[in-house]
Amino acid sequence: MTSEYRYQALENWLVQGIREHRWRLGERLPSIRTLCQERGLSKATVQHALQRLEAQGLVEARPKAGYFVTLPLRDTNKPLIFGRIEPPRPVTVSELFLDIMRRCAAFDLLPDLSVGKLPPGIVSLNRSIGRALRRQRGEHHQYYDAPAGVPCFREQLVSHYAKRGWAARFDQLCVTSGCQHALFLALMACCNRGDIVAIESPGFYGALQLLEQLGLQVVEVPSSIETGIDTDALEEILARWKVRACIVTPAYATPGGALMPLSAKKRLIELANVHDLAIIEDDIYADTALHGTPDPLKAMDQDERVILCSSFSKSLSRDLRLGWVSGGRWHDRILHLKLVTQLATSRYLQEGVAEYMADGSLGSHLRRQRNELRINRDHLIASLQAWPCEVRVSNPLGGLAIWAELAEHVDTLAAYLPALDRGVVITPGPLFSASGQFRNCLRISYAHPWNNARSQALASLPELLLQR
Amino acid sequence: MTSEYRYQALENWLVQGIREHRWRLGERLPSIRTLCQERGLSKATVQHALQRLEAQGLVEARPKAGYFVTLPLRDTNKPLIFGRIEPPRPVTVSELFLDIMRRCAAFDLLPDLSVGKLPPGIVSLNRSIGRALRRQRGEHHQYYDAPAGVPCFREQLVSHYAKRGWAARFDQLCVTSGCQHALFLALMACCNRGDIVAIESPGFYGALQLLEQLGLQVVEVPSSIETGIDTDALEEILARWKVRACIVTPAYATPGGALMPLSAKKRLIELANVHDLAIIEDDIYADTALHGTPDPLKAMDQDERVILCSSFSKSLSRDLRLGWVSGGRWHDRILHLKLVTQLATSRYLQEGVAEYMADGSLGSHLRRQRNELRINRDHLIASLQAWPCEVRVSNPLGGLAIWAELAEHVDTLAAYLPALDRGVVITPGPLFSASGQFRNCLRISYAHPWNNARSQALASLPELLLQR
């Protein structure tokens, strides 16, 4: 038995244990001393195996505490990280893509609205907004609100983030008309025409459209469907090109619900500091967490270079059009851009939502929704596993969608129009790339309650996808 | 009698004739030959006098046609048309100006809110929006509205404009978050960085801020406080520089409520067609008309080059944040920019306002408001006429403010901070210019009901303005 064999055997045993959920995400592995004793190994061998796991991003060393699982493993040999590094370039979004984006910004599979009951959380939200309208007095309607927004609403956001480890101040927040608006202001504030912006790949297509309209260049950073942006790839990119900003979704990134491990978030902050990068943190999915809600990257931002962008569109209502941005060193510029491009946000709306947050209604809504989303996700994954073809599916801990990877020859983009003919909307993988990657992938949403119609629509897809 | 005396005598006689409307704006003066014969003067003397008038901007030589009156003289020696032509330049708005703009976007004189009753028109508006919220069913809140907005609201806008001679179609309209947002989308759609944009001078400072943020150059077009943009000056500018777009407020332009005559609107459209110009029509004040509401420029637009921008902020409520844009040939681009920068507008809000328009509530509100505004305006003008100093005041037929011109040495900008110390907000003239013109002018709002406090604040100003 060589020493190589020993550390490899231990490594395999640990990987197998993680895969079998003997140790789950966030849990501590047995201590080095315990492993030495129970497996009859030297300290050096045990340390070597653990360091190899750490290098693969599967575990994380915490000083004086031990090694913790950061990644739930998949049971295949396929690379976990998608994408490839290509030089920066201007963005051009094709007409077909725009059409797909417009449709899929609504929802996939069945675009028709379900006509069920309004969820209790939304009934109560609408009542809060109605009360705020009835409370209007005097000449308030004659005044524009301050561009930053109503203090009572921003104070509620501060309390909301305090639970996630970020001690914000209300005057670090600016209210926007949704998260896309926040991202737009953030990019306008920290970039100039022609600058290079790094984005996750696969990643959010709305970011691509923004880059196109603002005349910014894109560089795609290979990203994992489970752990998000690959910081090693980012480091390589930063060494080769002058990147101005990086848009990243640490918590449950679209398309597959990736969750960045703590170690990767630390690394990202370090890289940003070294390369003088603006980090635009898209935090919109955080409140869709199915278990605990992770802390935002912004909570680690010592250097005021993280611009946090978010809204209630994914966790509460897309019709609110209410978001926020915390701009770090770019805060004043963002405030000014908000003023110049839109003046203000409705005061009654912010007051209504502030009341909804203050009386605990948002908390109840998120708890109820969490249970529903978990059920929807499990239904969707089970249905996909019943497909009569090769399909590998992400198993996200939050977000609203899974990422399905089909056999390499499958062309999801070619299936878009034939599916549409049958009344089924699919979201092909290439939408999540500036360079047309991921043709054999699909994003599939689980935001909707599961029902027979959705189930049938999903079951009809393999025939369409495999016939070409 | 020296020849010097002769040309001066002719010059004075011509000025007197223009002042007495013997020759009106746009009319031709007697020919050089006629003047020589009838006044017994040499050709050189007549030409000298005419050239002096031209140098003062009172007449204009047109090749092979003669000299035409460009300026209607008032019965004082002051020119009616303000401003001067200067070459295009980038816009830089100073910090002090930004501060003033932020305060004055609310209101001038007394920044404190009055705590009176909510106007009945707003109570009824808020009820309509509340009902729209209560009507929400099913999963509607889970969907973004289409970027263009809800058809029922856009159909109401179509009916609203049909009364003003513009036969719009609902699919020519895109809903925005207010008029400033509409102007922003319009400029982004029809201009590229570095382009030259013509604006009224004096004119809306929000346009200056937009040009600054979008990296556009400004050229100021001298404008009358009574009849708006001077189309002759615009023609001269268009001949000298390649102007991409012109922002104009034909109906009750800020700062003084100017109303463009029909002939000037026709001329503007002709110029736009000849010089391939985009016309951005700011229509936000139209519904504050104290008598009849004029037709929009857009109604004359055969060539799809007028982009109409408006909102309810001046006529109904600034807290609605609901505007619209009709982009002519740039409509698709504007729709796309709306999608990319903000996705959508709240559906419940549009539905509530559509109901408010459909059931006649908006009409009642505008009629009531019209009477109140007329009373406010008359109070304000009477109070200004009681000032113990030279002051000339516009007498607008719509809009929300008058323009007061003080003696030339008065420096309203210097009085801004001293007035603020006393709790009185003034809006100095230079805010309405990219080049710091109009230091002896003030804009004063009459949007507020007249009361003792406002009256006293206004009466306190001459002392501050005249002490320097």
Short mmCIF file of C-alpha atoms in Angstrom, two decimals, chain B residues 73-394:
data_model
loop_
_atom_site.label_atom_id
_atom_site.label_comp_id
_atom_site.label_asym_id
_atom_site.label_seq_id
_atom_site.Cartn_x
_atom_site.Cartn_y
_atom_site.Cartn_z
CA LEU B 73 -40.82 94.35 -29.62
CA ARG B 74 -42.54 94.93 -26.36
CA ASP B 75 -43.41 98.37 -25.13
CA THR B 76 -40.23 98.60 -23.14
CA ASN B 77 -36.70 98.45 -24.40
CA LYS B 78 -36.21 94.90 -23.15
CA PRO B 79 -36.19 92.06 -25.67
CA LEU B 80 -39.01 89.53 -25.40
CA ILE B 81 -36.95 86.66 -26.65
CA PHE B 82 -34.38 85.60 -24.20
CA GLY B 83 -31.19 83.81 -24.73
CA ARG B 84 -28.46 83.93 -27.31
CA ILE B 85 -27.02 81.48 -29.77
CA GLU B 86 -23.79 79.88 -28.66
CA PRO B 87 -21.95 76.89 -30.10
CA PRO B 88 -22.91 73.39 -28.91
CA ARG B 89 -21.02 72.13 -25.87
CA PRO B 90 -21.12 69.29 -23.34
CA VAL B 91 -23.33 69.91 -20.32
CA THR B 92 -21.98 70.20 -16.79
CA VAL B 93 -24.46 70.82 -14.00
CA SER B 94 -22.86 72.22 -10.85
CA GLU B 95 -23.43 70.87 -7.34
CA LEU B 96 -25.24 74.03 -6.28
CA PHE B 97 -27.56 73.75 -9.25
CA LEU B 98 -28.23 70.12 -8.43
CA ASP B 99 -29.17 71.10 -4.90
CA ILE B 100 -31.52 73.78 -6.16
CA MET B 101 -33.02 71.40 -8.72
CA ARG B 102 -33.67 68.80 -6.06
CA ARG B 103 -35.46 71.31 -3.83
CA CYS B 104 -37.35 73.02 -6.59
CA ALA B 105 -38.54 69.80 -8.17
CA ALA B 106 -40.75 69.86 -5.10
CA PHE B 107 -41.91 73.46 -4.91
CA ASP B 108 -40.64 76.92 -4.36
CA LEU B 109 -41.30 79.52 -1.67
CA LEU B 110 -42.33 77.29 1.23
CA PRO B 111 -40.97 73.78 1.06
CA ASP B 112 -43.13 72.59 3.96
CA LEU B 113 -46.14 70.54 3.11
CA SER B 114 -49.51 72.07 3.65
CA VAL B 115 -51.61 69.71 5.77
CA GLY B 116 -54.99 70.47 4.34
CA LYS B 117 -57.56 67.99 3.09
CA LEU B 118 -56.76 65.66 0.24
CA PRO B 119 -58.35 67.08 -2.94
CA PRO B 120 -61.47 65.08 -3.92
CA GLY B 121 -59.89 64.16 -7.26
CA ILE B 122 -57.05 62.41 -5.46
CA VAL B 123 -59.32 60.63 -2.97
CA SER B 124 -61.20 59.21 -5.92
CA LEU B 125 -57.96 58.31 -7.73
CA ASN B 126 -56.69 56.41 -4.69
CA ARG B 127 -59.99 54.54 -4.46
CA SER B 128 -59.70 53.47 -8.10
CA ILE B 129 -56.19 52.15 -7.52
CA GLY B 130 -57.35 50.37 -4.33
CA ARG B 131 -60.16 48.70 -6.25
CA ALA B 132 -57.70 47.57 -8.93
CA LEU B 133 -55.58 45.98 -6.18
CA ARG B 134 -58.59 44.18 -4.72
CA ARG B 135 -59.54 42.88 -8.16
CA GLN B 136 -56.21 41.04 -8.54
CA ARG B 137 -56.80 37.31 -8.92
CA GLY B 138 -54.85 34.14 -9.41
CA GLU B 139 -51.18 34.35 -10.23
CA HIS B 140 -51.19 37.72 -11.98
CA HIS B 141 -48.74 39.11 -9.46
CA GLN B 142 -46.27 36.46 -10.65
CA TYR B 143 -46.05 38.00 -14.12
CA TYR B 144 -44.33 41.08 -15.40
CA ASP B 145 -46.61 43.23 -17.50
CA ALA B 146 -45.58 43.74 -21.15
CA PRO B 147 -43.09 46.62 -21.42
CA ALA B 148 -45.56 48.73 -23.44
CA GLY B 149 -48.14 48.60 -20.67
CA VAL B 150 -51.73 47.43 -20.16
CA PRO B 151 -53.93 47.91 -23.28
CA CYS B 152 -56.93 49.26 -21.33
CA PHE B 153 -54.82 52.11 -19.94
CA ARG B 154 -53.28 52.91 -23.30
CA GLU B 155 -56.78 52.94 -24.85
CA GLN B 156 -57.79 55.57 -22.30
CA LEU B 157 -54.79 57.65 -23.31
CA VAL B 158 -55.89 57.31 -26.94
CA SER B 159 -59.34 58.69 -26.03
CA HIS B 160 -57.72 61.46 -24.01
CA TYR B 161 -55.64 62.57 -27.01
CA ALA B 162 -58.51 62.15 -29.47
CA LYS B 163 -60.04 65.25 -27.82
CA ARG B 164 -56.86 67.12 -28.74
CA GLY B 165 -56.79 66.28 -32.39
CA TRP B 166 -54.34 63.40 -32.26
CA ALA B 167 -55.71 60.10 -33.54
CA ALA B 168 -53.26 57.83 -31.76
CA ARG B 169 -53.36 54.05 -31.72
CA PHE B 170 -52.78 52.26 -28.44
CA ASP B 171 -49.88 50.31 -29.91
CA GLN B 172 -48.06 53.59 -30.58
CA LEU B 173 -47.84 54.23 -26.84
CA CYS B 174 -45.43 52.87 -24.25
CA VAL B 175 -46.10 53.34 -20.54
CA THR B 176 -43.24 54.74 -18.43
CA SER B 177 -42.45 55.70 -14.83
CA GLY B 178 -43.22 59.37 -15.41
CA CYS B 179 -42.31 61.98 -18.00
CA GLN B 180 -38.64 62.26 -17.03
CA HIS B 181 -38.34 58.53 -17.64
CA ALA B 182 -40.07 59.02 -21.00
CA LEU B 183 -37.62 61.80 -21.96
CA PHE B 184 -34.73 59.57 -20.92
CA LEU B 185 -35.92 56.68 -23.09
CA ALA B 186 -36.57 59.07 -25.99
CA LEU B 187 -33.05 60.54 -25.87
CA MET B 188 -31.46 57.12 -25.48
CA ALA B 189 -33.44 55.90 -28.49
CA CYS B 190 -32.72 58.70 -30.97
CA CYS B 191 -29.26 59.98 -29.96
CA ASN B 192 -25.75 58.65 -29.68
CA ARG B 193 -23.11 59.87 -27.24
CA GLY B 194 -21.66 63.20 -28.42
CA ASP B 195 -24.70 64.16 -30.53
CA ILE B 196 -26.02 67.71 -30.39
CA VAL B 197 -29.46 68.31 -28.91
CA ALA B 198 -31.27 71.65 -29.18
CA ILE B 199 -33.28 72.80 -26.18
CA GLU B 200 -35.39 75.85 -25.33
CA SER B 201 -33.57 78.64 -23.49
CA PRO B 202 -34.84 79.31 -20.92
CA GLY B 203 -36.09 75.74 -20.62
CA PHE B 204 -36.53 72.66 -18.44
CA TYR B 205 -33.46 71.88 -16.32
CA GLY B 206 -34.35 68.18 -16.17
CA ALA B 207 -33.47 68.03 -19.87
CA LEU B 208 -30.02 69.50 -19.14
CA GLN B 209 -29.38 66.83 -16.53
CA LEU B 210 -30.37 64.11 -18.99
CA LEU B 211 -28.02 65.48 -21.64
CA GLU B 212 -25.20 65.58 -19.10
CA GLN B 213 -25.73 61.97 -18.02
CA LEU B 214 -26.06 60.68 -21.60
CA GLY B 215 -22.94 62.55 -22.76
CA LEU B 216 -24.87 64.66 -25.27
CA GLN B 217 -23.99 68.20 -26.33
CA VAL B 218 -26.44 71.03 -25.88
CA VAL B 219 -27.23 74.01 -28.06
CA GLU B 220 -29.62 76.52 -26.55
CA VAL B 221 -32.33 77.99 -28.77
CA PRO B 222 -33.46 81.48 -27.74
CA SER B 223 -37.08 81.25 -26.68
CA SER B 224 -39.87 83.61 -25.83
CA ILE B 225 -41.64 83.45 -22.51
CA GLU B 226 -44.90 83.95 -24.40
CA THR B 227 -44.49 82.01 -27.66
CA GLY B 228 -41.83 79.46 -26.88
CA ILE B 229 -38.94 78.35 -29.03
CA ASP B 230 -37.80 80.85 -31.68
CA THR B 231 -37.98 78.87 -34.90
CA ASP B 232 -35.84 81.42 -36.74
CA ALA B 233 -33.08 80.99 -34.22
CA LEU B 234 -33.52 77.24 -34.50
CA GLU B 235 -33.22 77.50 -38.28
CA GLU B 236 -29.98 79.41 -37.92
CA ILE B 237 -28.66 76.78 -35.53
CA LEU B 238 -29.67 73.92 -37.82
CA ALA B 239 -27.83 75.59 -40.67
CA ARG B 240 -24.65 75.88 -38.63
CA TRP B 241 -24.49 72.59 -36.74
CA LYS B 242 -25.66 69.00 -37.23
CA VAL B 243 -28.36 68.76 -34.59
CA ARG B 244 -29.80 65.31 -33.89
CA ALA B 245 -32.82 66.14 -31.76
CA CYS B 246 -34.75 69.08 -30.36
CA ILE B 247 -36.57 68.93 -27.03
CA VAL B 248 -39.51 71.30 -27.04
CA THR B 249 -42.55 72.00 -24.86
CA PRO B 250 -45.16 73.50 -27.19
CA ALA B 251 -47.83 73.73 -24.48
CA TYR B 252 -47.02 75.89 -21.45
CA ALA B 253 -43.27 75.37 -21.33
CA THR B 254 -41.43 75.74 -18.07
CA PRO B 255 -40.32 78.24 -16.77
CA GLY B 256 -42.90 80.81 -17.88
CA GLY B 257 -45.78 78.92 -19.47
CA ALA B 258 -45.01 79.76 -23.12
CA LEU B 259 -47.50 78.53 -25.71
CA MET B 260 -46.29 77.99 -29.27
CA PRO B 261 -48.53 79.53 -31.95
CA LEU B 262 -49.82 77.16 -34.61
CA SER B 263 -47.62 78.83 -37.23
CA ALA B 264 -44.49 78.18 -35.15
CA LYS B 265 -45.48 74.55 -34.68
CA LYS B 266 -45.87 74.13 -38.44
CA ARG B 267 -42.51 75.79 -39.00
CA LEU B 268 -40.89 73.49 -36.45
CA ILE B 269 -42.23 70.40 -38.20
CA GLU B 270 -40.97 71.74 -41.55
CA LEU B 271 -37.52 72.38 -40.11
CA ALA B 272 -37.45 68.92 -38.59
CA ASN B 273 -38.30 67.36 -41.95
CA VAL B 274 -35.69 69.39 -43.82
CA HIS B 275 -32.92 68.76 -41.30
CA ASP B 276 -33.89 65.18 -40.40
CA LEU B 277 -34.39 66.05 -36.77
CA ALA B 278 -36.06 64.10 -33.98
CA ILE B 279 -38.52 66.30 -32.08
CA ILE B 280 -39.00 65.30 -28.46
CA GLU B 281 -42.28 66.90 -27.42
CA ASP B 282 -42.66 67.38 -23.68
CA ASP B 283 -46.45 67.50 -23.31
CA ILE B 284 -46.58 67.26 -19.51
CA TYR B 285 -48.22 70.66 -18.93
CA ALA B 286 -51.00 70.39 -21.55
CA ASP B 287 -53.69 69.39 -19.05
CA THR B 288 -52.95 72.42 -16.88
CA ALA B 289 -54.46 74.63 -19.63
CA LEU B 290 -56.52 77.41 -18.04
CA HIS B 291 -58.70 77.78 -21.14
CA GLY B 292 -58.68 75.32 -24.05
CA THR B 293 -56.06 72.57 -24.31
CA PRO B 294 -53.95 72.98 -27.46
CA ASP B 295 -53.36 70.10 -29.85
CA PRO B 296 -50.03 68.39 -29.47
CA LEU B 297 -47.31 68.83 -32.07
CA LYS B 298 -47.58 65.07 -32.48
CA ALA B 299 -50.96 65.58 -34.18
CA MET B 300 -49.13 67.29 -37.08
CA ASP B 301 -46.42 64.67 -37.36
CA GLN B 302 -46.74 63.10 -40.82
CA ASP B 303 -43.20 61.82 -40.81
CA GLU B 304 -43.09 59.88 -37.51
CA ARG B 305 -40.34 62.11 -36.16
CA VAL B 306 -42.11 63.53 -33.11
CA ILE B 307 -41.64 61.60 -29.85
CA LEU B 308 -44.37 62.68 -27.46
CA CYS B 309 -43.54 62.38 -23.74
CA SER B 310 -45.92 63.03 -20.88
CA SER B 311 -47.25 61.93 -17.48
CA PHE B 312 -49.84 62.73 -14.83
CA SER B 313 -47.33 64.40 -12.52
CA LYS B 314 -48.37 67.98 -13.25
CA SER B 315 -52.08 67.48 -13.78
CA LEU B 316 -52.95 64.79 -11.23
CA SER B 317 -50.32 63.37 -8.85
CA ARG B 318 -46.54 63.33 -8.70
CA ASP B 319 -46.66 60.21 -6.54
CA LEU B 320 -48.23 58.07 -9.28
CA ARG B 321 -45.00 57.78 -11.27
CA LEU B 322 -47.01 56.99 -14.38
CA GLY B 323 -46.11 58.44 -17.75
CA TRP B 324 -46.06 57.49 -21.41
CA VAL B 325 -44.14 57.97 -24.62
CA SER B 326 -45.19 57.71 -28.25
CA GLY B 327 -41.96 57.20 -30.13
CA GLY B 328 -42.86 57.50 -33.82
CA ARG B 329 -40.13 55.81 -35.86
CA TRP B 330 -38.20 55.13 -32.66
CA HIS B 331 -41.08 53.30 -30.97
CA ASP B 332 -39.62 49.79 -31.18
CA ARG B 333 -36.27 50.94 -29.87
CA ILE B 334 -37.97 52.73 -26.96
CA LEU B 335 -40.01 49.63 -26.12
CA HIS B 336 -36.83 47.60 -26.08
CA LEU B 337 -35.05 50.11 -23.84
CA LYS B 338 -38.01 50.08 -21.47
CA LEU B 339 -37.79 46.29 -21.28
CA VAL B 340 -34.06 46.20 -20.75
CA THR B 341 -33.84 48.98 -18.17
CA GLN B 342 -37.00 48.32 -16.17
CA LEU B 343 -38.91 45.33 -17.57
CA ALA B 344 -42.40 46.62 -16.85
CA THR B 345 -44.77 48.98 -15.02
CA SER B 346 -47.24 47.89 -12.34
CA ARG B 347 -50.39 46.49 -13.91
CA TYR B 348 -52.68 47.30 -10.96
CA LEU B 349 -51.62 50.96 -11.15
CA GLN B 350 -52.41 51.26 -14.86
CA GLU B 351 -55.73 49.48 -14.37
CA GLY B 352 -56.69 51.77 -11.50
CA VAL B 353 -55.86 54.92 -13.47
CA ALA B 354 -57.64 53.56 -16.56
CA GLU B 355 -60.82 53.16 -14.50
CA TYR B 356 -60.35 56.68 -13.11
CA MET B 357 -60.16 58.03 -16.65
CA ALA B 358 -62.98 55.90 -18.02
CA ASP B 359 -65.52 56.89 -15.37
CA GLY B 360 -64.95 60.62 -15.95
CA SER B 361 -63.09 61.26 -12.68
CA LEU B 362 -60.03 62.64 -14.42
CA GLY B 363 -62.17 65.09 -16.39
CA SER B 364 -63.87 66.38 -13.23
CA HIS B 365 -60.55 66.70 -11.47
CA LEU B 366 -59.01 68.71 -14.32
CA ARG B 367 -61.99 71.07 -14.45
CA ARG B 368 -61.84 71.71 -10.68
CA GLN B 369 -58.08 72.12 -10.78
CA ARG B 370 -58.26 74.56 -13.68
CA ASN B 371 -60.36 76.96 -11.62
CA GLU B 372 -58.02 76.69 -8.65
CA LEU B 373 -54.94 77.25 -10.80
CA ARG B 374 -56.47 80.34 -12.36
CA ILE B 375 -57.11 81.81 -8.91
CA ASN B 376 -53.58 80.92 -7.76
CA ARG B 377 -52.02 82.47 -10.84
CA ASP B 378 -53.96 85.71 -10.48
CA HIS B 379 -53.02 85.99 -6.79
CA LEU B 380 -49.37 85.43 -7.60
CA ILE B 381 -49.26 87.98 -10.41
CA ALA B 382 -51.09 90.58 -8.29
CA SER B 383 -48.63 90.03 -5.43
CA LEU B 384 -45.66 90.42 -7.75
CA GLN B 385 -47.04 93.61 -9.21
CA ALA B 386 -47.09 94.99 -5.67
CA TRP B 387 -43.32 94.51 -5.37
CA PRO B 388 -41.46 97.77 -4.72
CA CYS B 389 -39.14 97.26 -7.67
CA GLU B 390 -39.03 96.79 -11.40
CA VAL B 391 -40.46 93.35 -12.21
CA ARG B 392 -41.97 92.03 -15.42
CA VAL B 393 -44.06 88.93 -15.18
CA SER B 394 -45.32 86.40 -17.72
#
